[in-house]
PDB file of C-alpha atoms in Angstrom:
ATOM      1  CA  MET A   1     -34.622 -45.080 179.380  1.00 56.00           C
ATOM      2  CA  ALA A   2     -37.951 -45.234 181.222  1.00 70.00           C
ATOM      3  CA  ASN A   3     -37.925 -45.299 185.006  1.00 87.00           C
ATOM      4  CA  SER A   4     -38.740 -48.589 186.701  1.00 95.00           C
ATOM      5  CA  VAL A   5     -41.947 -49.149 188.642  1.00 97.00           C
ATOM      6  CA  ALA A   6     -39.904 -49.012 191.846  1.00 97.00           C
ATOM      7  CA  ASP A   7     -38.338 -45.682 190.853  1.00 97.00           C
ATOM      8  CA  ASN A   8     -41.760 -44.241 190.045  1.00 98.00           C
ATOM      9  CA  TYR A   9     -43.213 -45.467 193.325  1.00 98.00           C
ATOM     10  CA  LEU A  10     -40.460 -43.861 195.358  1.00 98.00           C
ATOM     11  CA  LYS A  11     -40.739 -40.611 193.384  1.00 98.00           C
ATOM     12  CA  VAL A  12     -44.501 -40.319 193.925  1.00 98.00           C
ATOM     13  CA  SER A  13     -44.204 -41.319 197.587  1.00 98.00           C
ATOM     14  CA  ASN A  14     -41.577 -38.643 198.175  1.00 98.00           C
ATOM     15  CA  GLN A  15     -43.664 -36.008 196.402  1.00 98.00           C
ATOM     16  CA  ILE A  16     -46.639 -36.812 198.612  1.00 98.00           C
ATOM     17  CA  VAL A  17     -44.485 -36.434 201.724  1.00 98.00           C
ATOM     18  CA  GLN A  18     -43.073 -33.111 200.544  1.00 98.00           C
ATOM     19  CA  THR A  19     -46.470 -31.740 199.493  1.00 98.00           C
ATOM     20  CA  ALA A  20     -48.090 -32.747 202.785  1.00 98.00           C
ATOM     21  CA  ARG A  21     -45.357 -31.074 204.801  1.00 97.00           C
ATOM     22  CA  LYS A  22     -45.568 -27.866 202.755  1.00 97.00           C
ATOM     23  CA  ALA A  23     -49.323 -27.841 203.381  1.00 97.00           C
ATOM     24  CA  GLY A  24     -48.737 -28.152 207.127  1.00 97.00           C
ATOM     25  CA  ARG A  25     -49.969 -31.729 207.241  1.00 97.00           C
ATOM     26  CA  SER A  26     -48.426 -34.933 208.509  1.00 96.00           C
ATOM     27  CA  ALA A  27     -47.332 -37.180 205.663  1.00 95.00           C
ATOM     28  CA  GLU A  28     -48.658 -40.120 207.696  1.00 96.00           C
ATOM     29  CA  ASP A  29     -52.178 -38.757 207.183  1.00 97.00           C
ATOM     30  CA  VAL A  30     -52.011 -39.455 203.426  1.00 98.00           C
ATOM     31  CA  LYS A  31     -52.140 -43.032 202.148  1.00 98.00           C
ATOM     32  CA  LEU A  32     -50.995 -43.881 198.626  1.00 98.00           C
ATOM     33  CA  VAL A  33     -53.232 -46.382 196.829  1.00 98.00           C
ATOM     34  CA  VAL A  34     -51.418 -47.683 193.762  1.00 98.00           C
ATOM     35  CA  VAL A  35     -53.967 -48.298 190.999  1.00 98.00           C
ATOM     36  CA  THR A  36     -53.081 -51.613 189.359  1.00 97.00           C
ATOM     37  CA  LYS A  37     -56.058 -52.185 187.076  1.00 95.00           C
ATOM     38  CA  GLY A  38     -54.933 -53.365 183.654  1.00 94.00           C
ATOM     39  CA  GLN A  39     -51.441 -54.165 184.937  1.00 96.00           C
ATOM     40  CA  SER A  40     -49.600 -57.472 184.855  1.00 95.00           C
ATOM     41  CA  VAL A  41     -48.911 -59.601 187.894  1.00 96.00           C
ATOM     42  CA  GLN A  42     -45.203 -59.072 187.266  1.00 96.00           C
ATOM     43  CA  LYS A  43     -45.494 -55.277 187.496  1.00 96.00           C
ATOM     44  CA  ILE A  44     -47.702 -55.551 190.562  1.00 97.00           C
ATOM     45  CA  ALA A  45     -45.047 -57.694 192.227  1.00 97.00           C
ATOM     46  CA  GLU A  46     -42.491 -54.971 191.442  1.00 97.00           C
ATOM     47  CA  VAL A  47     -44.495 -52.234 193.147  1.00 98.00           C
ATOM     48  CA  ILE A  48     -45.167 -54.406 196.207  1.00 98.00           C
ATOM     49  CA  GLN A  49     -41.458 -55.114 196.483  1.00 97.00           C
ATOM     50  CA  ALA A  50     -40.855 -51.346 196.240  1.00 97.00           C
ATOM     51  CA  GLY A  51     -42.987 -50.852 199.338  1.00 97.00           C
ATOM     52  CA  ALA A  52     -46.615 -50.492 198.196  1.00 98.00           C
ATOM     53  CA  THR A  53     -49.108 -51.754 200.760  1.00 98.00           C
ATOM     54  CA  ASP A  54     -52.422 -50.658 199.210  1.00 98.00           C
ATOM     55  CA  LEU A  55     -53.556 -51.505 195.685  1.00 98.00           C
ATOM     56  CA  GLY A  56     -56.619 -50.152 193.877  1.00 98.00           C
ATOM     57  CA  GLU A  57     -58.641 -52.088 191.325  1.00 97.00           C
ATOM     58  CA  ASN A  58     -61.747 -51.347 189.250  1.00 95.00           C
ATOM     59  CA  TYR A  59     -62.745 -54.753 187.936  1.00 94.00           C
ATOM     60  CA  PRO A  60     -63.386 -57.401 190.617  1.00 94.00           C
ATOM     61  CA  GLU A  61     -63.028 -60.441 188.368  1.00 93.00           C
ATOM     62  CA  GLU A  62     -59.694 -59.216 187.041  1.00 93.00           C
ATOM     63  CA  THR A  63     -58.547 -58.707 190.621  1.00 95.00           C
ATOM     64  CA  THR A  64     -59.654 -62.191 191.633  1.00 95.00           C
ATOM     65  CA  GLN A  65     -57.612 -63.687 188.811  1.00 95.00           C
ATOM     66  CA  LYS A  66     -54.533 -61.675 189.819  1.00 96.00           C
ATOM     67  CA  ILE A  67     -54.854 -62.693 193.460  1.00 96.00           C
ATOM     68  CA  SER A  68     -55.029 -66.344 192.402  1.00 95.00           C
ATOM     69  CA  GLU A  69     -51.911 -66.001 190.232  1.00 96.00           C
ATOM     70  CA  MET A  70     -49.947 -64.075 192.871  1.00 95.00           C
ATOM     71  CA  GLY A  71     -50.444 -66.552 195.674  1.00 94.00           C
ATOM     72  CA  GLN A  72     -48.951 -65.536 199.021  1.00 94.00           C
ATOM     73  CA  LEU A  73     -47.749 -62.177 197.687  1.00 95.00           C
ATOM     74  CA  ALA A  74     -51.364 -61.028 197.250  1.00 95.00           C
ATOM     75  CA  SER A  75     -51.984 -61.368 200.984  1.00 94.00           C
ATOM     76  CA  ALA A  76     -49.153 -58.939 201.752  1.00 94.00           C
ATOM     77  CA  VAL A  77     -51.240 -55.949 200.614  1.00 97.00           C
ATOM     78  CA  SER A  78     -54.720 -54.482 201.080  1.00 97.00           C
ATOM     79  CA  TRP A  79     -56.961 -54.445 198.006  1.00 98.00           C
ATOM     80  CA  HIS A  80     -59.187 -51.395 197.455  1.00 98.00           C
ATOM     81  CA  MET A  81     -62.223 -51.419 195.168  1.00 98.00           C
ATOM     82  CA  ILE A  82     -62.236 -48.004 193.492  1.00 97.00           C
ATOM     83  CA  GLY A  83     -64.638 -48.455 190.562  1.00 95.00           C
ATOM     84  CA  HIS A  84     -68.359 -48.761 189.917  1.00 94.00           C
ATOM     85  CA  LEU A  85     -69.686 -52.023 191.312  1.00 95.00           C
ATOM     86  CA  GLN A  86     -72.347 -54.095 189.609  1.00 94.00           C
ATOM     87  CA  SER A  87     -74.664 -56.074 191.855  1.00 94.00           C
ATOM     88  CA  ARG A  88     -73.667 -59.401 190.317  1.00 94.00           C
ATOM     89  CA  LYS A  89     -70.011 -58.791 191.250  1.00 94.00           C
ATOM     90  CA  ILE A  90     -70.552 -58.043 194.932  1.00 96.00           C
ATOM     91  CA  LYS A  91     -69.319 -61.534 195.844  1.00 93.00           C
ATOM     92  CA  PHE A  92     -65.823 -60.664 194.602  1.00 92.00           C
ATOM     93  CA  VAL A  93     -65.664 -57.592 196.842  1.00 93.00           C
ATOM     94  CA  VAL A  94     -66.821 -59.610 199.829  1.00 94.00           C
ATOM     95  CA  ASP A  95     -64.157 -62.240 199.217  1.00 92.00           C
ATOM     96  CA  HIS A  96     -61.114 -60.154 198.335  1.00 94.00           C
ATOM     97  CA  PHE A  97     -61.321 -56.435 199.151  1.00 97.00           C
ATOM     98  CA  SER A  98     -60.570 -54.758 202.470  1.00 96.00           C
ATOM     99  CA  MET A  99     -62.018 -51.369 201.515  1.00 98.00           C
ATOM    100  CA  MET A 100     -64.429 -49.917 198.954  1.00 98.00           C
ATOM    101  CA  HIS A 101     -64.054 -46.321 197.806  1.00 98.00           C
ATOM    102  CA  SER A 102     -67.015 -46.195 195.456  1.00 97.00           C
ATOM    103  CA  ILE A 103     -70.404 -46.703 197.095  1.00 98.00           C
ATOM    104  CA  ASP A 104     -72.312 -44.624 194.549  1.00 97.00           C
ATOM    105  CA  ARG A 105     -75.940 -45.420 195.382  1.00 97.00           C
ATOM    106  CA  PRO A 106     -77.930 -46.639 198.380  1.00 97.00           C
ATOM    107  CA  SER A 107     -79.019 -49.876 196.706  1.00 97.00           C
ATOM    108  CA  ILE A 108     -75.472 -51.191 196.283  1.00 97.00           C
ATOM    109  CA  ALA A 109     -74.739 -50.395 199.922  1.00 98.00           C
ATOM    110  CA  VAL A 110     -77.767 -52.398 201.039  1.00 98.00           C
ATOM    111  CA  GLU A 111     -76.867 -55.370 198.819  1.00 97.00           C
ATOM    112  CA  LEU A 112     -73.226 -55.333 199.880  1.00 97.00           C
ATOM    113  CA  ASN A 113     -74.137 -55.185 203.557  1.00 97.00           C
ATOM    114  CA  ALA A 114     -76.456 -58.177 203.152  1.00 97.00           C
ATOM    115  CA  LYS A 115     -73.667 -60.373 201.787  1.00 96.00           C
ATOM    116  CA  LEU A 116     -70.971 -59.437 204.304  1.00 96.00           C
ATOM    117  CA  ASP A 117     -70.158 -61.571 207.327  1.00 93.00           C
ATOM    118  CA  CYS A 118     -67.629 -59.054 208.684  1.00 93.00           C
ATOM    119  CA  PHE A 119     -67.101 -55.293 208.769  1.00 96.00           C
ATOM    120  CA  LEU A 120     -66.016 -53.428 205.618  1.00 97.00           C
ATOM    121  CA  ASP A 121     -64.709 -49.854 205.491  1.00 98.00           C
ATOM    122  CA  VAL A 122     -66.422 -47.903 202.711  1.00 98.00           C
ATOM    123  CA  LEU A 123     -66.427 -44.414 201.240  1.00 98.00           C
ATOM    124  CA  LEU A 124     -69.361 -42.711 199.557  1.00 98.00           C
ATOM    125  CA  GLU A 125     -68.644 -41.543 196.027  1.00 98.00           C
ATOM    126  CA  VAL A 126     -69.910 -37.998 195.491  1.00 98.00           C
ATOM    127  CA  ASN A 127     -70.450 -36.173 192.211  1.00 97.00           C
ATOM    128  CA  LEU A 128     -69.474 -32.574 192.893  1.00 97.00           C
ATOM    129  CA  SER A 129     -69.059 -31.425 189.287  1.00 93.00           C
ATOM    130  CA  GLY A 130     -72.545 -32.295 188.073  1.00 91.00           C
ATOM    131  CA  GLU A 131     -71.177 -34.285 185.126  1.00 91.00           C
ATOM    132  CA  GLU A 132     -73.839 -36.657 183.853  1.00 85.00           C
ATOM    133  CA  SER A 133     -71.166 -39.148 182.787  1.00 84.00           C
ATOM    134  CA  LYS A 134     -70.007 -39.581 186.378  1.00 87.00           C
ATOM    135  CA  GLY A 135     -71.648 -41.705 189.009  1.00 89.00           C
ATOM    136  CA  GLY A 136     -71.987 -40.986 192.670  1.00 96.00           C
ATOM    137  CA  PHE A 137     -74.383 -39.137 194.926  1.00 97.00           C
ATOM    138  CA  GLN A 138     -75.449 -35.912 193.222  1.00 96.00           C
ATOM    139  CA  VAL A 139     -74.213 -33.122 195.484  1.00 97.00           C
ATOM    140  CA  SER A 140     -72.938 -30.512 193.025  1.00 96.00           C
ATOM    141  CA  ASN A 141     -75.592 -28.133 194.368  1.00 95.00           C
ATOM    142  CA  PRO A 142     -74.923 -27.315 198.059  1.00 94.00           C
ATOM    143  CA  GLN A 143     -78.678 -27.074 198.533  1.00 95.00           C
ATOM    144  CA  ASN A 144     -78.667 -30.885 198.277  1.00 95.00           C
ATOM    145  CA  TRP A 145     -76.137 -31.339 201.062  1.00 97.00           C
ATOM    146  CA  ALA A 146     -78.716 -31.513 203.851  1.00 96.00           C
ATOM    147  CA  MET A 147     -80.533 -34.301 201.983  1.00 96.00           C
ATOM    148  CA  PHE A 148     -77.210 -36.076 201.521  1.00 97.00           C
ATOM    149  CA  CYS A 149     -76.716 -35.944 205.291  1.00 96.00           C
ATOM    150  CA  GLU A 150     -80.042 -37.730 205.726  1.00 96.00           C
ATOM    151  CA  THR A 151     -78.892 -40.399 203.277  1.00 97.00           C
ATOM    152  CA  VAL A 152     -75.652 -40.866 205.210  1.00 97.00           C
ATOM    153  CA  LEU A 153     -77.583 -41.261 208.457  1.00 96.00           C
ATOM    154  CA  ASP A 154     -79.769 -43.926 206.835  1.00 96.00           C
ATOM    155  CA  LEU A 155     -76.779 -45.809 205.448  1.00 97.00           C
ATOM    156  CA  GLN A 156     -75.110 -45.786 208.841  1.00 95.00           C
ATOM    157  CA  LYS A 157     -77.838 -48.140 210.000  1.00 96.00           C
ATOM    158  CA  LEU A 158     -76.303 -50.883 207.825  1.00 97.00           C
ATOM    159  CA  GLU A 159     -74.568 -52.870 210.510  1.00 96.00           C
ATOM    160  CA  ARG A 160     -71.639 -54.306 208.508  1.00 97.00           C
ATOM    161  CA  LEU A 161     -70.595 -51.217 206.562  1.00 97.00           C
ATOM    162  CA  ARG A 162     -68.359 -48.675 208.260  1.00 97.00           C
ATOM    163  CA  ILE A 163     -68.809 -45.419 206.368  1.00 97.00           C
ATOM    164  CA  ILE A 164     -65.574 -43.554 206.989  1.00 97.00           C
ATOM    165  CA  GLY A 165     -65.473 -40.827 204.349  1.00 98.00           C
ATOM    166  CA  LEU A 166     -66.029 -39.576 200.809  1.00 98.00           C
ATOM    167  CA  MET A 167     -64.521 -40.192 197.396  1.00 98.00           C
ATOM    168  CA  THR A 168     -64.695 -37.947 194.343  1.00 98.00           C
ATOM    169  CA  MET A 169     -63.472 -37.654 190.757  1.00 96.00           C
ATOM    170  CA  PRO A 170     -63.228 -34.194 189.161  1.00 95.00           C
ATOM    171  CA  PRO A 171     -63.770 -33.676 185.424  1.00 94.00           C
ATOM    172  CA  TYR A 172     -60.846 -34.902 183.347  1.00 91.00           C
ATOM    173  CA  THR A 173     -58.228 -32.242 182.765  1.00 91.00           C
ATOM    174  CA  GLU A 174     -54.481 -32.095 182.198  1.00 92.00           C
ATOM    175  CA  ASP A 175     -54.306 -28.973 184.364  1.00 96.00           C
ATOM    176  CA  PRO A 176     -54.042 -30.058 188.028  1.00 96.00           C
ATOM    177  CA  GLU A 177     -55.201 -26.652 189.251  1.00 97.00           C
ATOM    178  CA  ALA A 178     -58.516 -27.130 187.454  1.00 96.00           C
ATOM    179  CA  SER A 179     -59.312 -29.937 189.921  1.00 97.00           C
ATOM    180  CA  ARG A 180     -58.692 -27.867 193.032  1.00 98.00           C
ATOM    181  CA  SER A 181     -62.218 -26.460 193.355  1.00 97.00           C
ATOM    182  CA  VAL A 182     -63.753 -29.961 193.298  1.00 97.00           C
ATOM    183  CA  PHE A 183     -61.297 -31.248 195.912  1.00 98.00           C
ATOM    184  CA  ARG A 184     -62.011 -28.249 198.098  1.00 98.00           C
ATOM    185  CA  LEU A 185     -65.763 -28.817 197.783  1.00 97.00           C
ATOM    186  CA  CYS A 186     -65.306 -32.444 198.797  1.00 98.00           C
ATOM    187  CA  ARG A 187     -63.490 -31.369 201.944  1.00 98.00           C
ATOM    188  CA  GLU A 188     -66.197 -28.799 202.668  1.00 98.00           C
ATOM    189  CA  LEU A 189     -68.906 -31.425 202.171  1.00 98.00           C
ATOM    190  CA  ARG A 190     -67.090 -33.759 204.572  1.00 98.00           C
ATOM    191  CA  ASP A 191     -66.941 -30.970 207.142  1.00 98.00           C
ATOM    192  CA  PHE A 192     -70.633 -30.175 206.567  1.00 97.00           C
ATOM    193  CA  VAL A 193     -71.632 -33.799 207.205  1.00 97.00           C
ATOM    194  CA  GLN A 194     -69.513 -33.935 210.344  1.00 96.00           C
ATOM    195  CA  LYS A 195     -71.123 -30.785 211.718  1.00 95.00           C
ATOM    196  CA  GLU A 196     -74.723 -30.915 210.505  1.00 92.00           C
ATOM    197  CA  ALA A 197     -75.279 -34.647 210.982  1.00 90.00           C
ATOM    198  CA  ASN A 198     -72.818 -34.974 213.862  1.00 91.00           C
ATOM    199  CA  ILE A 199     -71.026 -37.839 212.101  1.00 90.00           C
ATOM    200  CA  ARG A 200     -67.389 -37.493 213.095  1.00 89.00           C
ATOM    201  CA  SER A 201     -66.515 -40.886 211.620  1.00 92.00           C
ATOM    202  CA  ILE A 202     -66.875 -39.400 208.117  1.00 95.00           C
ATOM    203  CA  ALA A 203     -63.259 -38.251 208.104  1.00 97.00           C
ATOM    204  CA  GLN A 204     -61.465 -39.739 205.084  1.00 98.00           C
ATOM    205  CA  LEU A 205     -61.171 -38.137 201.637  1.00 98.00           C
ATOM    206  CA  SER A 206     -60.206 -40.264 198.632  1.00 98.00           C
ATOM    207  CA  MET A 207     -59.320 -37.863 195.826  1.00 98.00           C
ATOM    208  CA  GLY A 208     -56.493 -37.207 193.418  1.00 97.00           C
ATOM    209  CA  THR A 209     -54.952 -39.342 190.671  1.00 97.00           C
ATOM    210  CA  SER A 210     -51.742 -39.363 188.647  1.00 97.00           C
ATOM    211  CA  LEU A 211     -52.435 -35.929 187.175  1.00 95.00           C
ATOM    212  CA  ASP A 212     -53.461 -34.019 190.283  1.00 97.00           C
ATOM    213  CA  TYR A 213     -52.542 -35.898 193.453  1.00 98.00           C
ATOM    214  CA  ASN A 214     -50.357 -33.072 194.760  1.00 98.00           C
ATOM    215  CA  VAL A 215     -53.269 -30.618 194.551  1.00 98.00           C
ATOM    216  CA  ALA A 216     -55.493 -33.188 196.259  1.00 98.00           C
ATOM    217  CA  VAL A 217     -53.030 -33.519 199.134  1.00 98.00           C
ATOM    218  CA  GLU A 218     -52.954 -29.732 199.505  1.00 98.00           C
ATOM    219  CA  GLU A 219     -56.763 -29.763 199.754  1.00 98.00           C
ATOM    220  CA  GLY A 220     -56.928 -32.466 202.411  1.00 98.00           C
ATOM    221  CA  ALA A 221     -56.882 -35.863 200.668  1.00 98.00           C
ATOM    222  CA  THR A 222     -56.221 -38.776 203.003  1.00 98.00           C
ATOM    223  CA  TYR A 223     -56.125 -41.317 200.152  1.00 98.00           C
ATOM    224  CA  VAL A 224     -54.707 -40.615 196.688  1.00 98.00           C
ATOM    225  CA  ARG A 225     -55.210 -43.112 193.867  1.00 98.00           C
ATOM    226  CA  VAL A 226     -52.181 -43.083 191.574  1.00 98.00           C
ATOM    227  CA  GLY A 227     -51.879 -45.477 188.658  1.00 97.00           C
ATOM    228  CA  GLU A 228     -50.044 -44.656 185.455  1.00 96.00           C
ATOM    229  CA  ALA A 229     -47.569 -42.256 187.076  1.00 97.00           C
ATOM    230  CA  ILE A 230     -46.239 -45.305 188.908  1.00 98.00           C
ATOM    231  CA  MET A 231     -47.217 -48.353 186.871  1.00 97.00           C
ATOM    232  CA  GLY A 232     -47.002 -46.970 183.338  1.00 95.00           C
ATOM    233  CA  ALA A 233     -49.570 -47.452 180.579  1.00 90.00           C
ATOM    234  CA  ARG A 234     -52.356 -49.942 181.130  1.00 84.00           C
ATOM    235  CA  ASP A 235     -53.343 -52.896 178.986  1.00 75.00           C
ATOM    236  CA  TYR A 236     -57.053 -52.215 178.586  1.00 62.00           C
ATOM    237  CA  SER A 237     -57.598 -55.632 177.017  1.00 59.00           C
ATOM    238  CA  LYS A 238     -57.447 -57.048 180.562  1.00 52.00           C
ATOM    239  CA  LYS A 239     -60.790 -55.488 181.537  1.00 53.00           C
ATOM    240  CA  VAL A 240     -63.249 -58.118 182.758  1.00 47.00           C
TER     241      VAL A 240
END
């Protein structure tokens, strides 16, 4: 018999605590974002009741529909935008999300800032593997890191965006250890930006998913984005 969503949530939460402690970190420094894209409102309610406080979504219109269906329960959690954002869907982020993990180009940052009437915490998505299929700022070559620092300094001038860290996605693999080098590079890039550009506010690292979140925690993740390991298989027909 398959484990319930609540059982899965508690299992993953406990593993994060144990991994953080073994790595000499405080478990409180790692936040679990449960990825609920493609999941039913009923299953989302289950994970909230199990204790989830942060939910990650990729498709803003799908999220808006869920929030409408969930009513008061939707306001009990923070919604995180973790996918590529199209300009025409910025309004949904402004209305419903408390954090965005995936600022992948300067233009979307400028457009998002222009439509905000309050502060929004954001992370810059960085491509550290060089994969052409992945979005994000191209920083796979450390020689580009100084230029990236200049970009960060420019984006910090956007008065309504609070840039608080980096997000990355390693190449897909079923071997968690294969992701370690990318996670380590992300941490090193964060440290480089803090030192070279003197931007101490760039502190958060969003990295690690169902397959490799333990490795990500060992390498310094402060947010891990775990979906199917908690919620089960997705219904991809729900994509909007």
